[in-house]
Coordinates of C-alpha atoms and ligand atoms in Angstrom, one line a residue:
M1 CA 84.6 64.2 155.5
S2 CA 85.8 63.5 159.1
S3 CA 86.3 65.4 162.3
A4 CA 90.0 65.4 161.4
D5 CA 89.2 67.4 158.3
T6 CA 87.1 69.8 160.4
S7 CA 89.9 70.4 162.8
K8 CA 92.3 71.1 160.0
L9 CA 89.9 73.6 158.4
I10 CA 89.5 75.5 161.7
A11 CA 93.3 75.5 162.2
D12 CA 93.8 76.8 158.6
L13 CA 91.2 79.6 159.1
D14 CA 92.9 80.6 162.4
R15 CA 96.3 80.6 160.6
L16 CA 95.0 82.9 157.9
A17 CA 94.5 85.8 160.3
G18 CA 98.1 85.6 161.5
E19 CA 99.5 85.2 157.9
F20 CA 97.5 88.4 156.9
A21 CA 98.8 90.4 159.8
G22 CA 102.4 89.5 158.8
E23 CA 101.7 90.4 155.2
I24 CA 100.3 93.9 155.6
G25 CA 103.0 95.0 158.0
G26 CA 105.2 95.7 154.9
L27 CA 102.5 97.5 152.9
A28 CA 102.9 101.3 152.7
T29 CA 99.7 102.6 151.0
E30 CA 96.0 102.3 151.5
E31 CA 95.6 100.8 148.0
E32 CA 98.0 98.0 148.7
I33 CA 96.3 97.2 152.0
R34 CA 92.8 97.1 150.4
L35 CA 94.2 94.8 147.6
A36 CA 95.6 92.5 150.3
Q37 CA 92.3 92.6 152.2
A38 CA 90.5 91.5 149.0
R39 CA 92.9 88.6 148.5
Y40 CA 91.7 87.2 151.9
L41 CA 88.1 88.4 152.3
G42 CA 87.0 88.9 148.6
K43 CA 84.7 86.5 146.7
K44 CA 87.6 84.6 145.4
G45 CA 89.7 85.2 148.5
K46 CA 91.5 82.7 150.7
V47 CA 88.7 82.6 153.4
S48 CA 86.0 81.9 150.7
D49 CA 88.3 79.2 149.2
L50 CA 88.5 77.3 152.5
M51 CA 84.8 77.7 153.1
K52 CA 84.0 75.7 149.8
A53 CA 84.6 72.6 151.9
L54 CA 81.9 73.6 154.5
G55 CA 79.1 71.7 152.6
K56 CA 80.9 68.4 152.8
L57 CA 81.3 68.5 156.6
P58 CA 78.9 66.8 159.0
P59 CA 76.1 69.4 159.8
A60 CA 77.0 69.3 163.5
E61 CA 80.5 70.4 162.9
R62 CA 79.6 73.3 160.6
P63 CA 78.9 76.0 163.3
A64 CA 82.4 75.6 164.7
V65 CA 83.9 76.2 161.3
G66 CA 81.6 79.2 160.8
E67 CA 82.8 80.6 164.1
A68 CA 86.5 80.1 163.0
A69 CA 85.7 81.9 159.7
N70 CA 84.1 84.9 161.6
R71 CA 87.2 85.0 163.9
A72 CA 89.5 85.1 160.8
K73 CA 87.3 87.8 159.2
S74 CA 87.2 90.1 162.2
S75 CA 90.9 89.7 162.9
I76 CA 91.8 90.6 159.3
E77 CA 89.4 93.6 159.4
R78 CA 90.9 94.7 162.7
S79 CA 94.5 94.4 161.2
V80 CA 93.4 96.6 158.2
G81 CA 91.9 99.2 160.5
E82 CA 95.0 99.3 162.7
R83 CA 97.4 99.5 159.8
L84 CA 95.4 102.3 158.1
S85 CA 95.3 104.4 161.2
A86 CA 99.1 103.8 161.8
L87 CA 99.7 105.1 158.2
A88 CA 97.5 108.1 158.7
E89 CA 99.3 109.0 162.0
A90 CA 102.7 108.6 160.4
S91 CA 101.8 110.9 157.5
L92 CA 100.4 113.5 160.0
S93 CA 103.6 113.5 162.1
A94 CA 105.7 113.8 158.9
D95 CA 103.6 116.9 158.0
L96 CA 104.0 118.3 161.5
A97 CA 107.7 117.7 161.5
R98 CA 108.3 119.5 158.2
V99 CA 110.2 122.7 158.8
V100 CA 109.3 125.7 156.7
D101 CA 111.6 128.7 157.0
V102 CA 109.1 131.6 156.6
T103 CA 112.0 134.1 156.9
L104 CA 113.6 133.1 153.6
P105 CA 113.5 135.9 151.1
P106 CA 111.3 135.2 148.0
R107 CA 113.0 134.3 144.8
G108 CA 111.0 136.9 142.9
A109 CA 110.6 137.4 139.1
P110 CA 113.7 138.5 137.2
L111 CA 113.6 142.2 136.4
G112 CA 113.8 143.5 132.8
T113 CA 115.9 146.4 131.7
L114 CA 115.3 149.7 130.1
H115 CA 116.0 149.8 126.3
P116 CA 119.2 151.7 125.5
L117 CA 117.2 154.2 123.5
T118 CA 115.0 154.9 126.5
L119 CA 118.1 155.3 128.7
V120 CA 119.6 157.8 126.3
R121 CA 116.3 159.7 125.9
R122 CA 115.9 160.0 129.7
E123 CA 119.5 161.0 130.2
I124 CA 119.2 163.8 127.6
E125 CA 115.8 164.9 129.0
E126 CA 117.4 165.2 132.4
I127 CA 120.3 167.4 131.1
F128 CA 117.9 169.8 129.4
L129 CA 115.5 169.8 132.3
G130 CA 118.5 171.0 134.4
L131 CA 118.8 174.0 132.0
G132 CA 115.2 175.0 132.4
F133 CA 113.8 173.3 129.3
A134 CA 110.4 171.4 129.4
V135 CA 109.8 168.1 127.7
R136 CA 107.0 168.2 125.2
T137 CA 105.6 165.4 123.0
G138 CA 103.0 165.3 120.1
P139 CA 101.2 163.0 117.7
W140 CA 103.0 160.8 115.1
I141 CA 100.3 161.5 112.5
E142 CA 100.6 165.2 111.5
T143 CA 99.3 167.7 109.1
E144 CA 101.6 168.6 106.2
W145 CA 101.4 172.2 107.4
N146 CA 102.8 171.4 110.9
N147 CA 105.5 169.2 109.5
F148 CA 106.6 171.2 106.4
D149 CA 104.8 174.5 105.5
A150 CA 105.3 176.0 108.9
L151 CA 108.9 175.0 108.8
N152 CA 109.7 177.0 105.6
T153 CA 109.6 173.8 103.6
P154 CA 107.4 174.6 100.5
P155 CA 105.3 172.1 98.6
D156 CA 107.9 171.5 95.9
H157 CA 110.7 170.7 98.4
P158 CA 112.2 167.2 97.8
A159 CA 111.7 166.2 101.5
R160 CA 107.9 166.3 100.7
D161 CA 108.3 163.7 97.9
M162 CA 106.4 160.4 98.1
Q163 CA 109.9 158.8 98.2
D164 CA 110.7 160.5 101.5
T165 CA 107.5 160.8 103.4
F166 CA 104.7 158.4 104.5
F167 CA 101.3 159.7 103.4
V168 CA 98.3 158.3 105.3
E169 CA 94.6 158.5 104.7
G170 CA 92.8 161.9 105.1
G171 CA 95.7 164.0 103.7
R172 CA 97.9 163.5 106.7
I173 CA 101.4 162.2 107.0
L174 CA 103.7 160.4 109.5
R175 CA 105.9 163.2 110.9
S176 CA 109.4 163.2 109.5
H177 CA 110.9 165.0 112.5
T178 CA 109.6 166.2 115.9
S179 CA 109.6 169.9 114.8
P180 CA 105.7 169.8 114.6
V181 CA 105.8 169.6 118.4
Q182 CA 107.6 172.9 118.5
I183 CA 105.2 174.4 116.0
R184 CA 102.3 173.3 118.1
T185 CA 103.9 174.8 121.2
M186 CA 104.6 178.1 119.6
L187 CA 101.0 178.3 118.2
A188 CA 99.7 177.6 121.7
G189 CA 101.4 180.6 123.4
P190 CA 103.9 183.4 123.3
P191 CA 107.7 183.3 124.0
P192 CA 109.7 182.6 126.0
I193 CA 109.8 178.9 124.8
R194 CA 112.3 176.4 126.1
I195 CA 111.4 172.9 125.2
V196 CA 112.9 169.6 124.0
A197 CA 110.7 167.3 121.9
P198 CA 111.7 163.6 122.0
G199 CA 109.8 161.0 120.0
N200 CA 109.6 158.6 117.0
V201 CA 109.7 160.0 113.5
F202 CA 109.2 158.3 110.1
R203 CA 111.0 158.4 106.8
R204 CA 110.9 156.1 103.7
D205 CA 114.4 154.8 104.3
D206 CA 115.3 151.2 105.1
D207 CA 118.9 149.9 104.8
A208 CA 121.9 149.1 106.9
T209 CA 122.2 152.7 108.3
H210 CA 118.5 153.8 108.1
T211 CA 115.3 152.4 109.7
P212 CA 111.9 153.7 108.5
M213 CA 111.1 154.7 112.1
F214 CA 113.7 156.3 114.4
P215 CA 113.7 158.2 117.6
Q216 CA 114.7 161.9 117.6
M217 CA 115.1 164.7 120.0
E218 CA 114.8 168.3 119.0
G219 CA 115.2 171.4 121.1
L220 CA 113.9 175.0 120.7
Y221 CA 114.7 178.1 122.6
V222 CA 112.8 181.3 121.6
D223 CA 113.0 184.7 123.5
K224 CA 114.2 188.2 123.1
D225 CA 118.0 188.4 122.2
V226 CA 118.7 184.6 122.0
S227 CA 122.0 184.4 120.1
F228 CA 124.2 182.0 118.2
A229 CA 126.5 182.1 121.3
D230 CA 123.6 180.8 123.4
L231 CA 123.2 177.9 121.0
K232 CA 126.9 177.0 121.2
G233 CA 126.9 177.4 125.0
T234 CA 123.9 175.1 125.3
L235 CA 125.4 172.5 123.0
L236 CA 128.7 172.7 124.9
H237 CA 126.9 172.1 128.2
F238 CA 125.1 169.1 126.7
V239 CA 128.2 167.5 125.3
H240 CA 130.0 168.0 128.7
R241 CA 127.2 166.3 130.6
F242 CA 126.5 163.5 128.0
F243 CA 130.0 162.6 126.7
G244 CA 132.4 164.1 129.2
P245 CA 133.8 167.3 130.7
N246 CA 136.3 169.4 128.7
L247 CA 135.2 168.0 125.3
G248 CA 134.9 170.7 122.7
V249 CA 132.0 171.4 120.3
R250 CA 132.5 172.3 116.6
L251 CA 129.8 174.0 114.4
R252 CA 130.2 173.4 110.7
P253 CA 128.2 175.6 108.2
S254 CA 125.3 173.6 106.8
Y255 CA 121.7 174.1 105.4
F256 CA 118.3 173.4 106.8
P257 CA 115.1 175.1 105.4
F258 CA 114.0 176.0 109.0
T259 CA 117.2 177.6 110.3
E260 CA 119.5 180.4 109.1
P261 CA 122.3 180.2 109.7
S262 CA 122.5 176.4 110.1
A263 CA 125.3 174.2 111.4
E264 CA 126.2 170.6 111.8
V265 CA 127.2 169.9 115.4
D266 CA 130.3 167.9 116.1
A267 CA 131.5 166.9 119.6
A268 CA 135.2 166.2 120.3
C269 CA 135.6 162.4 120.4
Y270 CA 135.3 161.2 124.0
L271 CA 137.3 158.0 123.3
C272 CA 140.5 159.8 122.1
S273 CA 139.7 163.2 123.8
G274 CA 139.7 164.8 120.4
N275 CA 143.3 163.7 119.6
G276 CA 142.3 161.3 116.8
H277 CA 144.6 158.6 118.1
V278 CA 144.9 156.3 121.2
D279 CA 148.3 154.9 122.1
G280 CA 149.7 155.8 118.7
R281 CA 146.8 154.1 116.9
S282 CA 144.0 155.8 114.9
C283 CA 140.9 156.2 117.1
R284 CA 138.3 153.5 116.3
L285 CA 135.3 155.8 117.2
C286 CA 136.1 159.0 115.2
R287 CA 138.4 157.2 112.7
G288 CA 141.2 159.5 113.4
S289 CA 139.4 162.8 112.9
G290 CA 139.0 163.7 116.6
W291 CA 135.4 164.7 116.0
I292 CA 132.1 162.9 115.9
E293 CA 128.9 164.3 114.3
I294 CA 126.0 164.4 116.7
G295 CA 123.3 166.4 115.0
G296 CA 122.2 169.6 113.4
S297 CA 121.3 173.1 114.6
G298 CA 120.8 176.7 113.7
M299 CA 119.0 180.0 114.4
V300 CA 115.2 179.7 113.7
H301 CA 114.3 181.1 110.3
P302 CA 112.2 184.3 110.3
N303 CA 109.6 182.5 108.1
V304 CA 109.0 179.9 110.9
F305 CA 108.2 182.7 113.3
R306 CA 105.9 184.3 110.7
A307 CA 104.1 181.0 110.3
V308 CA 103.3 180.7 114.0
G309 CA 102.4 184.4 114.4
Y310 CA 105.6 185.6 116.2
D311 CA 107.3 188.8 115.2
P312 CA 110.7 188.0 113.7
A313 CA 111.9 191.5 114.5
A314 CA 111.0 191.1 118.2
V315 CA 112.3 187.5 118.9
T316 CA 115.1 185.2 118.0
G317 CA 115.7 181.6 118.7
F318 CA 117.9 178.6 118.2
A319 CA 116.9 175.0 117.4
F320 CA 118.8 171.7 117.2
G321 CA 118.1 168.1 116.5
F322 CA 119.7 164.7 117.4
G323 CA 119.1 161.2 116.4
L324 CA 118.7 159.2 119.6
S325 CA 119.9 156.0 118.0
R326 CA 123.1 157.8 117.0
M327 CA 123.5 159.0 120.5
A328 CA 123.1 155.5 121.9
M329 CA 125.5 154.0 119.3
L330 CA 128.2 156.6 120.3
K331 CA 127.6 156.3 124.0
Y332 CA 127.5 152.5 124.2
E333 CA 129.8 151.8 121.2
V334 CA 127.0 149.8 119.4
D335 CA 128.2 149.3 115.8
D336 CA 125.0 148.1 114.1
L337 CA 121.9 150.3 114.2
R338 CA 119.7 147.2 113.8
S339 CA 120.6 145.9 117.2
F340 CA 118.2 148.4 118.7
Y341 CA 115.2 146.9 116.9
E342 CA 116.0 143.1 117.0
H343 CA 115.1 142.8 120.7
D344 CA 117.7 140.1 121.4
A345 CA 117.6 139.7 125.2
R346 CA 121.4 139.1 125.3
F347 CA 121.9 142.6 123.7
L348 CA 119.3 144.4 125.8
A349 CA 120.5 142.9 129.1
Q350 CA 123.8 144.7 128.8
F351 CA 122.2 148.0 129.6
R352 CA 121.5 148.4 133.3
Ligands
2NL1 C1 119.2 167.0 112.4 C2 118.9 168.5 112.3 C3 117.5 170.2 113.2 C4 115.9 171.8 113.8 C5 116.3 170.5 113.7 C6 113.9 173.2 114.2 C7 112.6 173.2 114.7 C8 111.9 174.4 114.6 C9 112.5 175.5 114.0 C10 113.8 175.4 113.5 CL1 110.3 174.5 115.2 N1 114.5 174.3 113.6 N2 114.6 172.0 114.3 C11 116.8 172.8 113.4 C12 118.0 172.4 113.0 C13 118.4 171.1 112.9 O1 117.8 168.8 113.2 O2 120.2 166.6 111.8 N3 118.5 166.3 113.2 C14 118.8 164.9 113.4

């Protein structure tokens, strides 16, 4: 090896530093920069490659090559340091330059809606609260006495059959109407009583028009001199508020064990105003009759008063019952009862 080789080696080493500086100018991440650094300064890097020739040089010329290698090494390390701090500074300024509008309103979570049966229950509660009635609730699991015996419904009555009532352990039943709430209220204190009792009730029915559980609302008014006219006036007020002003109420003779006399309650159809037809066509809601059936009612049977310890010669009262699903179907023109229990969000989102 000659002095010419030594000079070429030193020149090559000096060139490496410049070559490296040009290369890392285009690198954008610390990882890329560290990999490039290893290609030059690593064990199998370009500087080590050149240094393999060192042993073949005359000993006197080796220190100058060593110096050139150190120059290349520090220059490359300096370039790495400069490039890394330039990157850090750029990322800091990008962070500082980012504009966050803290005055923007939050997106928020989408709100749910109330179930149509809840809407109808609340609306009816409000109407009766406005008449001075209180809202009372009670347990779903009841005694046969509260559900039947106290309501003039004797043990051999068909409503008490296994086919019609759910019997649970301990001799209790699932209430088949909310009347036990009224029985409990009368047992708890003397008249006057003015309550509505909303809640779920249970019957062994399950087909296109019956579900084994359904929500009901019953009302009870007991005082001195409560008359059948008071019943009709109360129902008329309810129909005006719930379905529309000026709609009539029709009471048709019927039978319930716990009332005498008893009546089915019809309201004039709100869709055709009781005419039975709209624009010359038969009304789709009442099917041309002009009336829609909304529930049952009557004057409280003397035996119900006897059961709760009231004197049937001293007080009278009226009672009524509505199915809340029927109310919701009429009010919102829902044609399938099962829609209320399928929980399809597209159905439920329509009620706001
Ligand atoms: C209907 C009929 C009715 C009653 C419920 C009642 C309660 C007591 C005393 C007397 Cl404590 N009566 N409730 C009376 C008549 C009819 O409901 O078809 N409901 C859906």
